mmCIF file of C-alpha atoms in Angstrom:
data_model
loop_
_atom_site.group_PDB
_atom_site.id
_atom_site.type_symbol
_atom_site.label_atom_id
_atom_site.label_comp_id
_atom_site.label_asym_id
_atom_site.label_seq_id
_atom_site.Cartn_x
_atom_site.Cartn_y
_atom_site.Cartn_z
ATOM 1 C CA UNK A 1 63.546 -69.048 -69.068
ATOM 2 C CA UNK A 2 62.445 -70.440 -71.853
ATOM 3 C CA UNK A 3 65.312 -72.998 -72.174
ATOM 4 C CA UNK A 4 64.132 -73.872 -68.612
ATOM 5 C CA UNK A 5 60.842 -74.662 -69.681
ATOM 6 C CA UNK A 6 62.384 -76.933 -72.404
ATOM 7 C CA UNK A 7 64.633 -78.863 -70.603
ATOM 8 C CA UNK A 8 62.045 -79.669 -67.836
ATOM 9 C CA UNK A 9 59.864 -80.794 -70.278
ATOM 10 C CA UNK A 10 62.452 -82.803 -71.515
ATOM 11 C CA UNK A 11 62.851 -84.285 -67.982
ATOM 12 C CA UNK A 12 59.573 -85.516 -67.364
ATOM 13 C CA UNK A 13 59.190 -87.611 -71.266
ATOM 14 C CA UNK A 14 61.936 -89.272 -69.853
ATOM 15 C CA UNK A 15 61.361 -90.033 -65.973
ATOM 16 C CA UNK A 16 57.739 -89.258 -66.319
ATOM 17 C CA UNK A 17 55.735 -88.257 -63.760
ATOM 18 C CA UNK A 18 56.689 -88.680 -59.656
ATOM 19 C CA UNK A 19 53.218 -89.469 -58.314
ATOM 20 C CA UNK A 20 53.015 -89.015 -54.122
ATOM 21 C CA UNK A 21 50.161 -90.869 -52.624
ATOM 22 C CA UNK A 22 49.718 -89.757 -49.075
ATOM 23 C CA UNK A 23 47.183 -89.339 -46.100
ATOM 24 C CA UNK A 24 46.787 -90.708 -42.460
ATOM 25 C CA UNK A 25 47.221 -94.316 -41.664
ATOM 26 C CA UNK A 26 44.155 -96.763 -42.933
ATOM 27 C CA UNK A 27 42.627 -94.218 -45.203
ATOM 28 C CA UNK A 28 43.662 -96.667 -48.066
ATOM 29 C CA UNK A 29 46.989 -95.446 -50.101
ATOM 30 C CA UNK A 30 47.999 -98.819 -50.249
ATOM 31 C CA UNK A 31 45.070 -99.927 -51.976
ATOM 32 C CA UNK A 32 44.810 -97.490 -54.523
ATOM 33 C CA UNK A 33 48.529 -98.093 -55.309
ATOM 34 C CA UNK A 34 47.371 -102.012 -55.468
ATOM 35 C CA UNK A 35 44.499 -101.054 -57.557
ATOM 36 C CA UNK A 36 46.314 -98.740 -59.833
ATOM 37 C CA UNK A 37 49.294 -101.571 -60.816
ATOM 38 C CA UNK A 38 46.600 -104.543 -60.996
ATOM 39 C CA UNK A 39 48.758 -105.975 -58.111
ATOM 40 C CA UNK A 40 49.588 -106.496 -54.892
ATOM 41 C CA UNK A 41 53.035 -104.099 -54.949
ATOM 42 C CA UNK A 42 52.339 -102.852 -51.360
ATOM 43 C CA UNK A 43 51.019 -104.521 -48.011
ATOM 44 C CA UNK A 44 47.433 -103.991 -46.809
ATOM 45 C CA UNK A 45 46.754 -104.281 -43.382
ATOM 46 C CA UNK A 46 44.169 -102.858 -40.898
ATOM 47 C CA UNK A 47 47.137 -102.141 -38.907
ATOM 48 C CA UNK A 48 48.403 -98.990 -38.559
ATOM 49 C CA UNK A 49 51.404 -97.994 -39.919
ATOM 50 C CA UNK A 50 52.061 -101.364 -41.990
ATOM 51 C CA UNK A 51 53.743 -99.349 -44.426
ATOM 52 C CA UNK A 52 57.072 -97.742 -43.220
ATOM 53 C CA UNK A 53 59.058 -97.374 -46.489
ATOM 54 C CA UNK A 54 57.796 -95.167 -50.159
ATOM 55 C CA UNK A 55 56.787 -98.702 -52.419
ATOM 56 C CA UNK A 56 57.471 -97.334 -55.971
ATOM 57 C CA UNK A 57 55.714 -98.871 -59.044
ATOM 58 C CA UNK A 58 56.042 -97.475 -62.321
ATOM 59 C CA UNK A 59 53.064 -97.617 -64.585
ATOM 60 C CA UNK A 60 52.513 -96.511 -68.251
ATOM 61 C CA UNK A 61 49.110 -94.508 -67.529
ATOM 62 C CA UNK A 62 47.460 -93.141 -71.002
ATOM 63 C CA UNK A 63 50.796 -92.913 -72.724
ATOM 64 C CA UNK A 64 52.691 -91.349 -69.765
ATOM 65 C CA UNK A 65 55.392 -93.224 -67.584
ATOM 66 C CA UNK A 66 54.632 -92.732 -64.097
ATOM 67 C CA UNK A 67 56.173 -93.348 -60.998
ATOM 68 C CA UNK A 68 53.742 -94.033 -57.908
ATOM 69 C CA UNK A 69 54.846 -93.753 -54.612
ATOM 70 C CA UNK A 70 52.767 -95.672 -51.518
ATOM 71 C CA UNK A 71 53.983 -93.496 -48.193
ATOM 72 C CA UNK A 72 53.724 -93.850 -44.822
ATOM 73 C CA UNK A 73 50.516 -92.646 -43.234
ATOM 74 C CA UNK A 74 51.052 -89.163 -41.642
ATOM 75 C CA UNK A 75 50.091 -88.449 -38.159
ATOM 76 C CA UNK A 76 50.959 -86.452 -34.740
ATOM 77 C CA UNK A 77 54.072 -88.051 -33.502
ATOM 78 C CA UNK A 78 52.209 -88.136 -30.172
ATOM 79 C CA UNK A 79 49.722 -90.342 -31.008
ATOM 80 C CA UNK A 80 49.500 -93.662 -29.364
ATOM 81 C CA UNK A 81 51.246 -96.423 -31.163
ATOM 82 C CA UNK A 82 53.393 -94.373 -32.805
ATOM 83 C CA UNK A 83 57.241 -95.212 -32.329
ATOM 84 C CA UNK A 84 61.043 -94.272 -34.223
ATOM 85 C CA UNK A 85 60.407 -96.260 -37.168
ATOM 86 C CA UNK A 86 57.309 -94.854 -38.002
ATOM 87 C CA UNK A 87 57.938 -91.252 -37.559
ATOM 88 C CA UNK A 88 61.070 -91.891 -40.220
ATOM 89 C CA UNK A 89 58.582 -93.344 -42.573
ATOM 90 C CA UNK A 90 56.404 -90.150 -42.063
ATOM 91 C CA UNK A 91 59.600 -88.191 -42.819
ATOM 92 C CA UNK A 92 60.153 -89.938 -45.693
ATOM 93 C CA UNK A 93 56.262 -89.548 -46.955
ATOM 94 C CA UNK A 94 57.172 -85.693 -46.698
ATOM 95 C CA UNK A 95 60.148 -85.781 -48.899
ATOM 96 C CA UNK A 96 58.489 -87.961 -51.261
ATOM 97 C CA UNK A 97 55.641 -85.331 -51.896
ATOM 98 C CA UNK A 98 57.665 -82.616 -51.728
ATOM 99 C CA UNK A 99 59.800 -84.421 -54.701
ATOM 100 C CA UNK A 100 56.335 -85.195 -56.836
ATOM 101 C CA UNK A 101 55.189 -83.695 -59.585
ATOM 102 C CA UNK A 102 51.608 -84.428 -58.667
ATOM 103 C CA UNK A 103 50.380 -85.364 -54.858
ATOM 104 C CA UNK A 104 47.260 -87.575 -54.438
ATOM 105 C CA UNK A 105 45.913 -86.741 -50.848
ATOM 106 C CA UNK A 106 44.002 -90.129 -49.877
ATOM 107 C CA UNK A 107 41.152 -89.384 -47.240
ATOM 108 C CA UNK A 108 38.888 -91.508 -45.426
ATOM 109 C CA UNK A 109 35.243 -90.709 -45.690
ATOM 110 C CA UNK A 110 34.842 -92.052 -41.658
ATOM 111 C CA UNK A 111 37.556 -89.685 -40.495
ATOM 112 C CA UNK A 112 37.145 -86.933 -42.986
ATOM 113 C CA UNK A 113 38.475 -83.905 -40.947
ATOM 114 C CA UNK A 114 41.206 -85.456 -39.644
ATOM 115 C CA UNK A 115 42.353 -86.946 -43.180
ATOM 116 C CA UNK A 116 42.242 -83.565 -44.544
ATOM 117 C CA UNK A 117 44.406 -81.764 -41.538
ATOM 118 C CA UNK A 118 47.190 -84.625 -42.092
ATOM 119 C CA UNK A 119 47.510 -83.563 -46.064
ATOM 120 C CA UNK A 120 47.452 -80.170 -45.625
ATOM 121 C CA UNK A 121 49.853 -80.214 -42.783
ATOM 122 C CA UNK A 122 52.088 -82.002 -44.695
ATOM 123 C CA UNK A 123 52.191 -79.789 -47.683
ATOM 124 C CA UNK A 124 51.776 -76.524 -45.997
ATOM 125 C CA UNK A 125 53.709 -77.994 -42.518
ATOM 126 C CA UNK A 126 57.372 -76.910 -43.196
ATOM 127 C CA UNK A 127 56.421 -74.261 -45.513
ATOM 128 C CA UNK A 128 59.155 -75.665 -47.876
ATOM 129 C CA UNK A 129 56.350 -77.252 -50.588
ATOM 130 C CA UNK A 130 56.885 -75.204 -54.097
ATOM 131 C CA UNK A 131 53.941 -73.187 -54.266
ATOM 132 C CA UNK A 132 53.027 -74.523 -57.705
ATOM 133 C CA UNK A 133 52.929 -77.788 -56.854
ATOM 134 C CA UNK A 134 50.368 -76.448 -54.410
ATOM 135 C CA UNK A 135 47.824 -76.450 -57.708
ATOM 136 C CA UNK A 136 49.009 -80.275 -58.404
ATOM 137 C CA UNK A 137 46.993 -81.685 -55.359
ATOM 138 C CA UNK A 138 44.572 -84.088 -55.808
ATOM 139 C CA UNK A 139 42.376 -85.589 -53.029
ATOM 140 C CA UNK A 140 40.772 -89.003 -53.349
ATOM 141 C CA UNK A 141 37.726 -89.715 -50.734
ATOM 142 C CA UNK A 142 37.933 -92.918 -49.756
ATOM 143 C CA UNK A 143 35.451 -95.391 -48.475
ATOM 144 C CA UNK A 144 32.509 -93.649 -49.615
ATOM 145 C CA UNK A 145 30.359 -96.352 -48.921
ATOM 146 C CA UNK A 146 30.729 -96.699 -45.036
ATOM 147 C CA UNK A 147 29.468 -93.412 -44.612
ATOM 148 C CA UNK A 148 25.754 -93.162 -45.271
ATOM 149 C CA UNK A 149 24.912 -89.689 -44.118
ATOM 150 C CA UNK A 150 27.367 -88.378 -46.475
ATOM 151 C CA UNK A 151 25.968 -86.961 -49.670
ATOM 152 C CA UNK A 152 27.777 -86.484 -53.001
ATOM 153 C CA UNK A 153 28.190 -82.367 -52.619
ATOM 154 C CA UNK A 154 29.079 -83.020 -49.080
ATOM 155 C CA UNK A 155 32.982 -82.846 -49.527
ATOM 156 C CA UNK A 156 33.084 -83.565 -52.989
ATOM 157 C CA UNK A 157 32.745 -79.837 -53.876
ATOM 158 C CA UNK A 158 35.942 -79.133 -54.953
ATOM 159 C CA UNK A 159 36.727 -79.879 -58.632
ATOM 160 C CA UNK A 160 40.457 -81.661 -57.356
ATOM 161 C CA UNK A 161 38.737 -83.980 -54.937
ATOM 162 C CA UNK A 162 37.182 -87.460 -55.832
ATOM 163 C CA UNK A 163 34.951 -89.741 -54.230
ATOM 164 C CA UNK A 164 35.715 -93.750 -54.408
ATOM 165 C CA UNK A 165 34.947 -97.033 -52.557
#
């Protein structure tokens, strides 16, 4: 077991870290990803489901290599708008997280309960998410500033989940 433990250690000082950003469409993956690489790697758009494919970047953050992945915004398969291609992308945002070491749930402050359904459906929706990665789950608030009635300990309770603009 121990060996195990060595070897995977091993593993990530030389792939680093597999970082899943994920969340419903608009809450703003793609512009933490952009924010995070001091770039434009990924295409921001009001439109729904601009982003179809996982946009990688690899970043050295505090020492560590680290491999960011942009997904597809997750979402009922009924909802309007919603066609082929974009339910593959959503596929493809579930095997990304499911391969990451660490998942960053991005939620948007104006559709809070919503954002938060999409994440945890998608780690807890096949039941086939490792239940330690379950502890690896960070959620980012975004768009903090377009909702004035909300108040710092309104959502931000949790010590995994982070407020930004």
């Amino acid at each position: 077991e121990r060996h195990l433990a060595d070897a995977s250690r091993g593993e990530l000082l030389r792939d680093g870290l597999r970082i899943a950003i994920v969340g419903r469409p608009n809450a703003g993956k793609s512009s933490l990803l952009n924010l995070l690489a001091g770039r434009d790697a990924a295409i921001v758009s009001s439109t729904p489901g601009t982003t179809r494919d996982v946009v990688e970047v690899i970043l050295d953050l505090g020492g560590v290599r680290c491999t960011l992945l942009d997904t597809a915004g997750v979402r009922e398969e009924k909802e309007e708008g919603v066609n082929e291609i974009e339910v593959e992308g959503m596929k493809r945002a579930r095997i990304a997280a499911k391969d990451a070491h660490i998942v960053v749930g991005v939620v948007d402050s104006t559709d809070y309960e919503r954002g938060l359904e999409a994440v945890d459906e998608l780690i807890n929706g096949d039941g086939d998410f490792d239940d330690w990665k379950k502890d690896n789950i960070l959620y980012v608030v975004n768009k903090i500033d377009l909702k004035n009635e909300m108040k710092d300990n309104d959502c931000l309770s949790k010590s995994n989940l982070f407020g930004i603009s």
